[in-house]
XYZ file of C-alpha atoms in Angstrom:
569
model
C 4.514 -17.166 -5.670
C 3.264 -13.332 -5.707
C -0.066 -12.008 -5.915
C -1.224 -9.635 -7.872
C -4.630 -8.321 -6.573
C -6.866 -6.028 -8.787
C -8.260 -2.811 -7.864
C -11.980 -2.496 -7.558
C -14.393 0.313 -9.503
C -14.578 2.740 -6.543
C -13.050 5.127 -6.245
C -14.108 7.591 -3.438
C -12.772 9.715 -0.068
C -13.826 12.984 1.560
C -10.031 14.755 1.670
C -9.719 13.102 -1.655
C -10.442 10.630 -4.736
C -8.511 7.253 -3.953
C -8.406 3.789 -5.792
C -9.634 1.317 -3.552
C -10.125 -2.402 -3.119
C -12.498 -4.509 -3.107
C -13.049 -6.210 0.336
C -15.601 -9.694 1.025
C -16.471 -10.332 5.101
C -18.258 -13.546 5.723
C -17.870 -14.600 1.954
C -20.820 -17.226 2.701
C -23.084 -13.713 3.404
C -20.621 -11.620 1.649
C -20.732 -7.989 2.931
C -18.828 -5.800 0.275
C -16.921 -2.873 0.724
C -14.239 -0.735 -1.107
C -10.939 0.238 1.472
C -8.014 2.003 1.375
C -4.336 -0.005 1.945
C -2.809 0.480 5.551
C 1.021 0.316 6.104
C 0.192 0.893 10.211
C -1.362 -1.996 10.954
C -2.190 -5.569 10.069
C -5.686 -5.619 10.658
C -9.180 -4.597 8.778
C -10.833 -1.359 9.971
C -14.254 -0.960 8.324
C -17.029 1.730 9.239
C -20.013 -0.179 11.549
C -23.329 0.478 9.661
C -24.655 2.004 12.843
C -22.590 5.615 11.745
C -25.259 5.653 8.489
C -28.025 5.776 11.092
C -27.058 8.903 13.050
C -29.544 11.890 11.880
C -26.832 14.435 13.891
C -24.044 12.946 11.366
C -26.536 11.982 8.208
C -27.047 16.347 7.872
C -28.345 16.090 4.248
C -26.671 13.140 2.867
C -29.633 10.188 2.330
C -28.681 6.797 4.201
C -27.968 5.042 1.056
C -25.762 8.019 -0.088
C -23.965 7.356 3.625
C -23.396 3.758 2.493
C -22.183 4.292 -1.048
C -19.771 7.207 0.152
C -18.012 5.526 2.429
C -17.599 2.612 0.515
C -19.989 0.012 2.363
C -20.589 -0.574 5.740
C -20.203 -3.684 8.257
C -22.365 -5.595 10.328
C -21.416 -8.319 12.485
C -24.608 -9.071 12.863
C -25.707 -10.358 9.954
C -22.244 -12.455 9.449
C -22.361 -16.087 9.109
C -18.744 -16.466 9.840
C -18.347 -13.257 12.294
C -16.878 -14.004 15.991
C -17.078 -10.597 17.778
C -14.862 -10.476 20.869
C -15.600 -6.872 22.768
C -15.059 -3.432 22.744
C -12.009 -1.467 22.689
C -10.153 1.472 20.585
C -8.190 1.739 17.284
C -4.349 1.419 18.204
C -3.661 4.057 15.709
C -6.275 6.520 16.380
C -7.404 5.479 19.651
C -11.694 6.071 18.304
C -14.027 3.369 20.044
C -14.151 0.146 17.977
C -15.864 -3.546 18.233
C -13.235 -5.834 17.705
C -13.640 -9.635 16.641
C -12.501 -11.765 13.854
C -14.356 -12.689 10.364
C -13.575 -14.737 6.900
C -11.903 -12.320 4.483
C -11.783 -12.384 0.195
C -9.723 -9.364 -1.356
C -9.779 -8.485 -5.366
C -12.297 -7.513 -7.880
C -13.193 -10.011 -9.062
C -12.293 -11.790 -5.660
C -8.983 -12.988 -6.256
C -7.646 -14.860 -2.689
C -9.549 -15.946 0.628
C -7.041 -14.378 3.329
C -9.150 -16.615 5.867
C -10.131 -15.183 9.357
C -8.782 -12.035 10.526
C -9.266 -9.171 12.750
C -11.985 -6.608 11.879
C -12.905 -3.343 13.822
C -15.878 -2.158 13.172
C -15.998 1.806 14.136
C -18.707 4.584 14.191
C -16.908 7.164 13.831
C -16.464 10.043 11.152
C -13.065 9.236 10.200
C -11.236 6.447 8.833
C -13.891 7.527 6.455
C -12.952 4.860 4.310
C -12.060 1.273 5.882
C -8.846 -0.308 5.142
C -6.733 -3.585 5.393
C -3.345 -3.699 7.049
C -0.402 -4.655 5.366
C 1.888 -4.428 8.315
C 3.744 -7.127 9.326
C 2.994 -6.585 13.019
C 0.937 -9.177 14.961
C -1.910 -8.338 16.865
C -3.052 -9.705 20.069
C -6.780 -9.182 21.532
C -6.971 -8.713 25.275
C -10.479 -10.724 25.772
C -10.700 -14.577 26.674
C -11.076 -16.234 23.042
C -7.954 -18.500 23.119
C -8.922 -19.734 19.797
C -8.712 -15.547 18.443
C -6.118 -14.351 20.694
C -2.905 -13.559 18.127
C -3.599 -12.635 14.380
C -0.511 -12.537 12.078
C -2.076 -10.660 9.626
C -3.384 -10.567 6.155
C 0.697 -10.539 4.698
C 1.748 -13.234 7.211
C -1.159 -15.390 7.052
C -0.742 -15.879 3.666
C 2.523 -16.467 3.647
C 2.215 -19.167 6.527
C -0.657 -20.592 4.167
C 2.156 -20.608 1.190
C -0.022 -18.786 -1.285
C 3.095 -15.576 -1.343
C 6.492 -16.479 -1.498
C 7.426 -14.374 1.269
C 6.226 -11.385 3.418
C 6.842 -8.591 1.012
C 4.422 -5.750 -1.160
C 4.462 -3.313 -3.801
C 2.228 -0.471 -3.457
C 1.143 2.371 -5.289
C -2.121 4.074 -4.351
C -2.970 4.991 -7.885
C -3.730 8.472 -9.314
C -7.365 9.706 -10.026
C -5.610 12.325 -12.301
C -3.951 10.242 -14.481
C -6.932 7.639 -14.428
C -5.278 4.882 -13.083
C -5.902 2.779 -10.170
C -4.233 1.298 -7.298
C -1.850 -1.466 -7.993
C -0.934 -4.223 -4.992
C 1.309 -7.185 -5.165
C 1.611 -9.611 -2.137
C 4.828 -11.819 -2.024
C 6.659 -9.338 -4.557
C 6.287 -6.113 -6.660
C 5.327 -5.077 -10.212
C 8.235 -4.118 -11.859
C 5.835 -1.969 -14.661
C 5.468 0.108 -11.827
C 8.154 0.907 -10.172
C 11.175 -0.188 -8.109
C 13.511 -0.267 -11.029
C 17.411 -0.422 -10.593
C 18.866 2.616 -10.075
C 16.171 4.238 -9.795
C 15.274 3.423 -5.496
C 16.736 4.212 -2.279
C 16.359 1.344 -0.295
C 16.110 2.111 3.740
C 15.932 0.148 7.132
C 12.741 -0.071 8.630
C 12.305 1.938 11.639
C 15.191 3.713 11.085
C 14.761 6.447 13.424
C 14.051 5.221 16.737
C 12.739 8.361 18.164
C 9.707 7.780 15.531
C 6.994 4.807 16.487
C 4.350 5.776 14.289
C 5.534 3.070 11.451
C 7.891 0.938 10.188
C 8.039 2.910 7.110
C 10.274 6.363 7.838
C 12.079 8.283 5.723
C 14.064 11.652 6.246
C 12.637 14.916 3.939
C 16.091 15.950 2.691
C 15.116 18.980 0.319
C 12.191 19.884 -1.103
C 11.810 21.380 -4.778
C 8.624 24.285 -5.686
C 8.608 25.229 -9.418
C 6.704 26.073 -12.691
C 6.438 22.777 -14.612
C 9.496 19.662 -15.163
C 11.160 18.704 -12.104
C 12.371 21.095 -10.365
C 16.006 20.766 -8.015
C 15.177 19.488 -4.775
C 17.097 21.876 -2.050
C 17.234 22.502 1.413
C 14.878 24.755 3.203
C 14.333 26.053 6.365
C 12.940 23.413 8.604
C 14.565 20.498 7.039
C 15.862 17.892 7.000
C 12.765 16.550 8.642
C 12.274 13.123 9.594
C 8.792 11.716 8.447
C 6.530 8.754 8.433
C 5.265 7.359 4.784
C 1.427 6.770 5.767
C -1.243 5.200 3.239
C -3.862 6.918 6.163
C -2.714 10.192 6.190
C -4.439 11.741 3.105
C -2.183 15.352 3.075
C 1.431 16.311 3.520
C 2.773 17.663 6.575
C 5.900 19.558 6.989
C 7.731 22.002 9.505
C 5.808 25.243 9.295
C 9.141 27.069 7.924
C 8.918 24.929 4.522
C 5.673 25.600 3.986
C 6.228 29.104 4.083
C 8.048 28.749 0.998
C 4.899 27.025 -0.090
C 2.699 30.029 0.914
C 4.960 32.666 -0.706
C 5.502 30.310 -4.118
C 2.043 29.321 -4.831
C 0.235 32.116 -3.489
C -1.493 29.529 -0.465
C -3.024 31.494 3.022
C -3.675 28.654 6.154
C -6.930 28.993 7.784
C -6.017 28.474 10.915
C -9.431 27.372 12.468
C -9.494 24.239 9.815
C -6.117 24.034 9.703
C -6.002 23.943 5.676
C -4.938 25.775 2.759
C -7.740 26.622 0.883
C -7.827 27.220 -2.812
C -10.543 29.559 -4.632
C -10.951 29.189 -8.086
C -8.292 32.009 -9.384
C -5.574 30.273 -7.135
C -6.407 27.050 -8.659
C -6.421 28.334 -12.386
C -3.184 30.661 -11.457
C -1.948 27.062 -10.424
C -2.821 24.672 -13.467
C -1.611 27.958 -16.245
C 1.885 27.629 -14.783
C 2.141 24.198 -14.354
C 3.094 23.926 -10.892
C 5.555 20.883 -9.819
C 7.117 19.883 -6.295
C 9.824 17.607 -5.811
C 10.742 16.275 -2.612
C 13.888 14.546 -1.903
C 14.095 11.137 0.984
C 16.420 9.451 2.094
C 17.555 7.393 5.414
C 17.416 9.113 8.523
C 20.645 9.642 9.771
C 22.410 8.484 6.698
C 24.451 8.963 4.226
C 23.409 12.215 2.415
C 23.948 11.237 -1.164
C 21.756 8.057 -0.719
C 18.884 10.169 -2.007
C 15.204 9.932 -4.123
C 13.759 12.333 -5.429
C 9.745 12.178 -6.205
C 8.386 14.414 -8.222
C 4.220 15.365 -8.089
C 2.652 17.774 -10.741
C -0.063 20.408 -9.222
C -2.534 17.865 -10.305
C -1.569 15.551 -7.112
C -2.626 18.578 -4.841
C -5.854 19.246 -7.257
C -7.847 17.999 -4.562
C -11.275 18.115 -2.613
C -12.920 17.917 1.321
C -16.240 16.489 0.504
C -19.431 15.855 3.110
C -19.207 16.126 6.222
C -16.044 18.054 6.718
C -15.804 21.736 7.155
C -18.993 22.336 7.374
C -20.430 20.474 4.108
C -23.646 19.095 4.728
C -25.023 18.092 1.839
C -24.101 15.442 -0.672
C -22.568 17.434 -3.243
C -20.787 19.854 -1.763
C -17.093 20.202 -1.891
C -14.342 22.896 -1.257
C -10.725 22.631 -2.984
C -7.508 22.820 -0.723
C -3.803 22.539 -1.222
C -3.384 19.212 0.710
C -0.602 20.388 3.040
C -0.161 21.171 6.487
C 2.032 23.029 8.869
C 2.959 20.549 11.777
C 5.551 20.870 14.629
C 8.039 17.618 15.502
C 5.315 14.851 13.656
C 5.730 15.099 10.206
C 3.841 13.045 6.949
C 3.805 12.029 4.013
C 0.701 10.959 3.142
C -1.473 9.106 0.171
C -1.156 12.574 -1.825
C 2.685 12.249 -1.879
C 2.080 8.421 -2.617
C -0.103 9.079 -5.635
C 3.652 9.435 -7.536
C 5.141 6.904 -5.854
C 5.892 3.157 -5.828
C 6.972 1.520 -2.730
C 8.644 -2.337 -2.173
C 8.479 -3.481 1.283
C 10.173 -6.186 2.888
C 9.108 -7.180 6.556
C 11.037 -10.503 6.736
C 14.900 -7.937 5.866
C 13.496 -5.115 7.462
C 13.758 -2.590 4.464
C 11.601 -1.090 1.538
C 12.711 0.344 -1.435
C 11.078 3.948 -2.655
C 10.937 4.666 -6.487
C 9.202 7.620 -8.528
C 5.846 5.543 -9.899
C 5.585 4.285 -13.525
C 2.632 4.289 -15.961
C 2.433 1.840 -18.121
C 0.230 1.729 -21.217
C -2.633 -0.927 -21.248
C -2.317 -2.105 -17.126
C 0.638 -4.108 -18.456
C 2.390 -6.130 -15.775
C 5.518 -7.723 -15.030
C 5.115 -9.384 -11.548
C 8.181 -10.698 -9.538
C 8.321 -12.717 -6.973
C 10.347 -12.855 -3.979
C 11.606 -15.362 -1.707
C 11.575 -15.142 1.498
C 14.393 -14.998 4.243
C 15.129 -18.290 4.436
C 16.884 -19.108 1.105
C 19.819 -17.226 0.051
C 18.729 -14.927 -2.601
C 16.673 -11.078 -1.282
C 14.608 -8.723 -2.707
C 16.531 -6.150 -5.437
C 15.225 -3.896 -7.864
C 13.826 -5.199 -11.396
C 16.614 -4.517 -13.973
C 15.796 -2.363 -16.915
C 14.110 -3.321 -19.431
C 17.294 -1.496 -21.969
C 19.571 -3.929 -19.660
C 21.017 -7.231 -21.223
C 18.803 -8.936 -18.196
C 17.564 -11.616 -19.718
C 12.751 -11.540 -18.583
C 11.488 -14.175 -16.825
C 9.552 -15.306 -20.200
C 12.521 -15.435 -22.074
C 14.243 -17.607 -19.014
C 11.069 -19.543 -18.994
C 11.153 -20.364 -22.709
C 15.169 -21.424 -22.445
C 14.256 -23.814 -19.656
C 11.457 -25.539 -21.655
C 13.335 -25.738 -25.157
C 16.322 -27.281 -23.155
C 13.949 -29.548 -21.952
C 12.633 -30.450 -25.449
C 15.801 -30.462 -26.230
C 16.853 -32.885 -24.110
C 13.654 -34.795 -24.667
C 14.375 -35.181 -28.225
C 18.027 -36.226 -27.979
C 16.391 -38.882 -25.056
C 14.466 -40.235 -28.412
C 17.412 -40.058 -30.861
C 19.021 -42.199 -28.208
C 16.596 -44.798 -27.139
C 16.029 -45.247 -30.802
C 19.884 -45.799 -32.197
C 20.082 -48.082 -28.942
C 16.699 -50.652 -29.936
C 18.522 -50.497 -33.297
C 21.696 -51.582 -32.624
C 20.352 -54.698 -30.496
C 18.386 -55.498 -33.590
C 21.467 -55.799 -35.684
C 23.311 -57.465 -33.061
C 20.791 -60.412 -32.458
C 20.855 -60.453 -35.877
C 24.498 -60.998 -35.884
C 24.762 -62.938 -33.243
C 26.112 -60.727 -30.988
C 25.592 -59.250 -27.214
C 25.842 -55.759 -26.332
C 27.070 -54.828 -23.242
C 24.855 -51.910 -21.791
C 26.313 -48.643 -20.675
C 26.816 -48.124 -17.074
C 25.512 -45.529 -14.658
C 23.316 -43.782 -17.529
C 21.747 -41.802 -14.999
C 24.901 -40.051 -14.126
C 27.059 -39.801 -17.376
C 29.142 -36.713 -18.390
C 26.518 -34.397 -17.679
C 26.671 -34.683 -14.218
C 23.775 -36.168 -11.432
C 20.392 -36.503 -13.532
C 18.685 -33.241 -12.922
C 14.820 -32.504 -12.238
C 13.224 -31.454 -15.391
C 11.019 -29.206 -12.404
C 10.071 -25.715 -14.461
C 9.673 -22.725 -12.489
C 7.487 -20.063 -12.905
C 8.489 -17.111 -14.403
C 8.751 -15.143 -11.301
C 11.101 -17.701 -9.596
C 13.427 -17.740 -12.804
C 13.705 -13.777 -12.396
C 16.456 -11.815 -12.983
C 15.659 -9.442 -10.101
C 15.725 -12.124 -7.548
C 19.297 -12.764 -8.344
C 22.026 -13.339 -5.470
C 22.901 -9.775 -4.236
C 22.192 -7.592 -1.418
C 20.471 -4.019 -1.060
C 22.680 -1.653 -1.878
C 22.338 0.382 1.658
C 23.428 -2.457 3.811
C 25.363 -0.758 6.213
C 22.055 0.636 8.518
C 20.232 -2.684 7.544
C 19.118 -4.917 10.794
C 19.722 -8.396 10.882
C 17.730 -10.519 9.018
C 14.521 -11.429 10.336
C 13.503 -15.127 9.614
C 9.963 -15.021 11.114
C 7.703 -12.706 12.931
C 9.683 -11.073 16.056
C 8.039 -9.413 19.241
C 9.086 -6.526 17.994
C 6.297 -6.563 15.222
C 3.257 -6.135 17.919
C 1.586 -3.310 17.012
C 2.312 0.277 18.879
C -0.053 1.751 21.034
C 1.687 5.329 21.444
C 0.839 7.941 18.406
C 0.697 11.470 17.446
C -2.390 11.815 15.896
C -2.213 12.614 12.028
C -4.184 9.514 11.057
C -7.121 11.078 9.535
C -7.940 13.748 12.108
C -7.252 11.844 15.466
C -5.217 13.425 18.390
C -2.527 12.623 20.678
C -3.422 9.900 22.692
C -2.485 6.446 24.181
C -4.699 3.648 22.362
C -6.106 1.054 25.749
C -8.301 -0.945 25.773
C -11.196 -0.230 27.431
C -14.415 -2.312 28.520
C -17.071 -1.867 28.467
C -17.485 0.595 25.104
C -17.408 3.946 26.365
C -20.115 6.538 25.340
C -19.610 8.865 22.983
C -20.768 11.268 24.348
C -19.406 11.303 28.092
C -16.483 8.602 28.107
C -14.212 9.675 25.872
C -10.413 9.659 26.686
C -9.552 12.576 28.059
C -7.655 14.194 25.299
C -9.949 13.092 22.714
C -11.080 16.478 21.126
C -13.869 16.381 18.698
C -12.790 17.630 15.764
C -15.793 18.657 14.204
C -16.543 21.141 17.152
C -14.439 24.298 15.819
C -14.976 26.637 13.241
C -16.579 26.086 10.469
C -17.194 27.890 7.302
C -20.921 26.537 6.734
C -21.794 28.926 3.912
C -18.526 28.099 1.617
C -19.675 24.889 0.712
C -20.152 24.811 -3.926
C -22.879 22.692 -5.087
C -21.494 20.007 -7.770
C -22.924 17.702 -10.165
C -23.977 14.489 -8.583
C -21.305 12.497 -7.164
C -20.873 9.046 -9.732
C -19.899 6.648 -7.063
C -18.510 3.691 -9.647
C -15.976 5.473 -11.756
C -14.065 8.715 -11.723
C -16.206 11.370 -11.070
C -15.812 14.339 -13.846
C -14.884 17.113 -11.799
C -11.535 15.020 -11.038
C -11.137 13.209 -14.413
C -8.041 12.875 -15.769
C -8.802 14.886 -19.010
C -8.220 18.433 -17.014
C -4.274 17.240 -17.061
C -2.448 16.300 -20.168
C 0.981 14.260 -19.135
């Protein structure tokens, strides 16, 4: 089977305004918060409630305000099901983290119990938001709790718990602009939103070796800067680029030559001391009158050059915001608008504003994921499909079109129950011109001899009169390969050593650094203990007097400076 889970209400992010979901720890005390989805790693990563209680971070912003921003807080403490196991770091960011395991409940309304899994609870600016991992990597804990040593994961927990079909998503982050929210499917995809046939290029997981940021790389073949439609992805200077598709990088990042082309197109001058491209309010008008548009073309690293996608954004997926407390913004309603992309040098991103337009399909039991431009349907209409996992004979493809001569999985549905009725019927017409005929024949003295082997007859072995559900009748799970095959792994039937989580990164996960992620015990200070290439990144320049008092922020819906009704599509 395949899960769809709902978004929740809150929507929310300082670099940002992101659909989130709803997340339950210790559903028996329930502790709710709002995160983010995480392709980098398997576990939960939610903000400790100790970070709302620091004056030096709090600068204006009330407590409470603290708590709603960044979606809700955790505390171990006051879990019922909690089992906290010791100190240690992130392994993407390396930041100083408690680490244990708790009971988890995902959807709003709640919608599955995952069941225990590992939580980090951190107190540190950024993850601002908390987030659940969707990797299919498997985490081990160095401390002596036998009984919590190896988690799976949320994906491969419930698969081993047979509540998804197999270890496989659909993501799309959703699109404040467009005022619609995250969609997630566990065990399959939603076809209403993307990974259509022939319109996906499907490529191997950790493609480029040289890369061990993610499974999830592609290669930036051309990019595309124009004034409204979609305009021809081409090469640039800089490219192509290999990059890693993050849901935890919030911005873009590209070789410093492309976005030059950036800069000279849209008008954009980096501030070197933040390291962003800030936008005043006659770039951003300059930007929305001519209907700005990038397209940027991915493929597979290394591959064959006409195995291409190319995902087009309008200027509205840039439109964005820094909120409290970076750059400087100390109170609770300031803000400063940027063009969320940045110049980098051999590490290169894209990030949840590239993934606003996009739907992806990944597979961890084949090793691939499929990248499609993201669909809107009218209503929230949904067509979920499952797939199976590894271990039968039919894979993951994309959903046929709906103009196809595919037959839906309600249509399939509804043939396999009328031939059942069918059948059920002619079972009637027969039983009753059988009890007939004996009646005439005692009548007449006669015996019948009874047919032979009924169960078998012409129509072959009797078959189970079993239904499926739509989803396992579905078209798109038919008997066929991805079409890229050729760089494709083998097969992966179960979780492999290779899955444990990497410890080596480059530091564009929300403002970390370069660093090793070790464990380390006991938790070091703050302060003093740091690893030694930890930089704090709120020590540089700041611009403290360019923060623009806003309206309130409105914490449950979309907030009106970033409603959809600025962009007509």
């Amino acid at each position: 089977m395949a899960l769809s889970i709902p978004p929740g209400k809150f929507w929310g992010g300082n670099n940002g305004n992101w659909s989130t979901f709803r997340l339950i720890l210790s559903p028996s005390n329930p502790q709710n918060l709002n995160v983010l989805p995480s392709f980098l790693t398997s576990q939960i990563w939610v903000p400790s409630y100790e970070i709302c209680n620091n004056a030096s971070v709090l600068g204006k912003v009330s407590i409470p305000q603290c708590y709603t921003r960044r979606g809700g807080t955790y505390n171990s403490s006051n879990s019922h099901e909690a089992f906290v196991s010791g100190a240690s770091t992130l392994p993407i960011s390396g930041r100083p983290a408690i680490f244990g395991t708790d009971n988890a409940t995902i959807g709003d309304p709640p919608t599955i119990t995952i069941g225990r899994e590992i939580v980090a609870g951190y107190t540190t600016l950024q993850p601002f938001l908390g987030n659940f991992g969707l990797s299919g990597a498997t985490t081990t804990l160095p401390f002596d709790t036998p009984e919590n040593a190896t988690s799976y994961g949320i994906l491969t927990d419930l698969w081993k718990q047979s509540l998804i079909g197999s270890r496989v998503w659909g993501v799309n982050v959703g699109a404040s602009y467009r005022g619609v929210p995250a969609s997630l499917t566990l065990g399959g995809y939603d076809a209403e939103r993307g990974n259509a046939d022939g319109d996906v290029v499907t490529v191997p997981m950790n493609a480029d070796k040289n890369v061990t940021d993610g499974d999830l790389v592609v290669e930036v073949r051309g990019v595309g800067i124009g004034n409204g439609g979609s305009p021809a992805a081409s090469f640039m200077t800089g490219l192509p680029a290999t990059a890693v598709v993050d849901s935890l990088v919030p911005d873009i990042f590209l070789p410093d030559a492309t976005c030059a082309y950036f800069e000279e197109t849209f008008g954009l001058v980096w501030d070197n001391p933040s390291r962003r491209y800030f936008l005043n309010e006659t770039q951003h008008e300059r930007l929305v009158t001519m209907n700005a548009s990038v397209s940027i073309a991915v493929g597979i690293p290394g591959g064959d050059g006409n195995a291409l996608k190319t995902i087009t954004l309008p200027y509205a997926a840039f439109d964005v915001n820094v909120t409290w407390p970076l750059n400087g913004i100390t109170g609770p309603n300031g803000t400063k608008r940027y063009f969320p992309l940045q110049r980098a040098s051999g590490n290169y991103y894209l990030g949840r504003v590239f993934l606003q337009e996009v739907y992806l399909a990944a597979d961890y039991e084949r090793r691939t994921f499929n990248v499609s431009q993201a669909k809107w349907p009218a209503g929230g209409k949904k067509d979920i499909r499952m797939v199976v996992s590894s271990s039968t004979t039919t894979v993951v493809t994309p959903a046929s079109s709906q103009n196809g001569s595919g037959l839906s999985s309600g249509a399939i549905t509804g043939i396999a129950l009328g031939v059942v009725a069918i059948l059920a019927v002619l079972g009637l017409i027969f039983w009753f011109m059988r009890k007939r005929r004996r009646t005439e024949a005692e009548k007449a003295g006669r015996q019948i001899s009874r047919p032979k082997n009924i169960g078998s007859s012409s129509f072959g072995p009797r078959a189970s009169t079993r239904v499926g559900t739509p989803a396992e009748k579905s078209p798109a799970f038919a008997t066929q390969p991805y079409r890229d095959t050729k760089l494709s792994p083998a097969p992966m039937t179960g979780v492999s050593a290779s899955d444990t989580w990497r410890t080596t990164i480059s530091g564009r996960h929300e403002l970390s650094t370069p660093q090793t992620a070790q464990f380390v015990s006991p938790m070091p200070d703050p302060a003093s203990e740091l690893p030694g290439q930890w930089k704090n990144p709120w020590a540089g320049p700041v611009e403290m007097d360019a923060a623009v008092e806003l309206p309130a922020y409105e914490s449950d819906r979309l907030p009106r400076k970033w409603s959809s009704q600025r962009y007509q599509f």
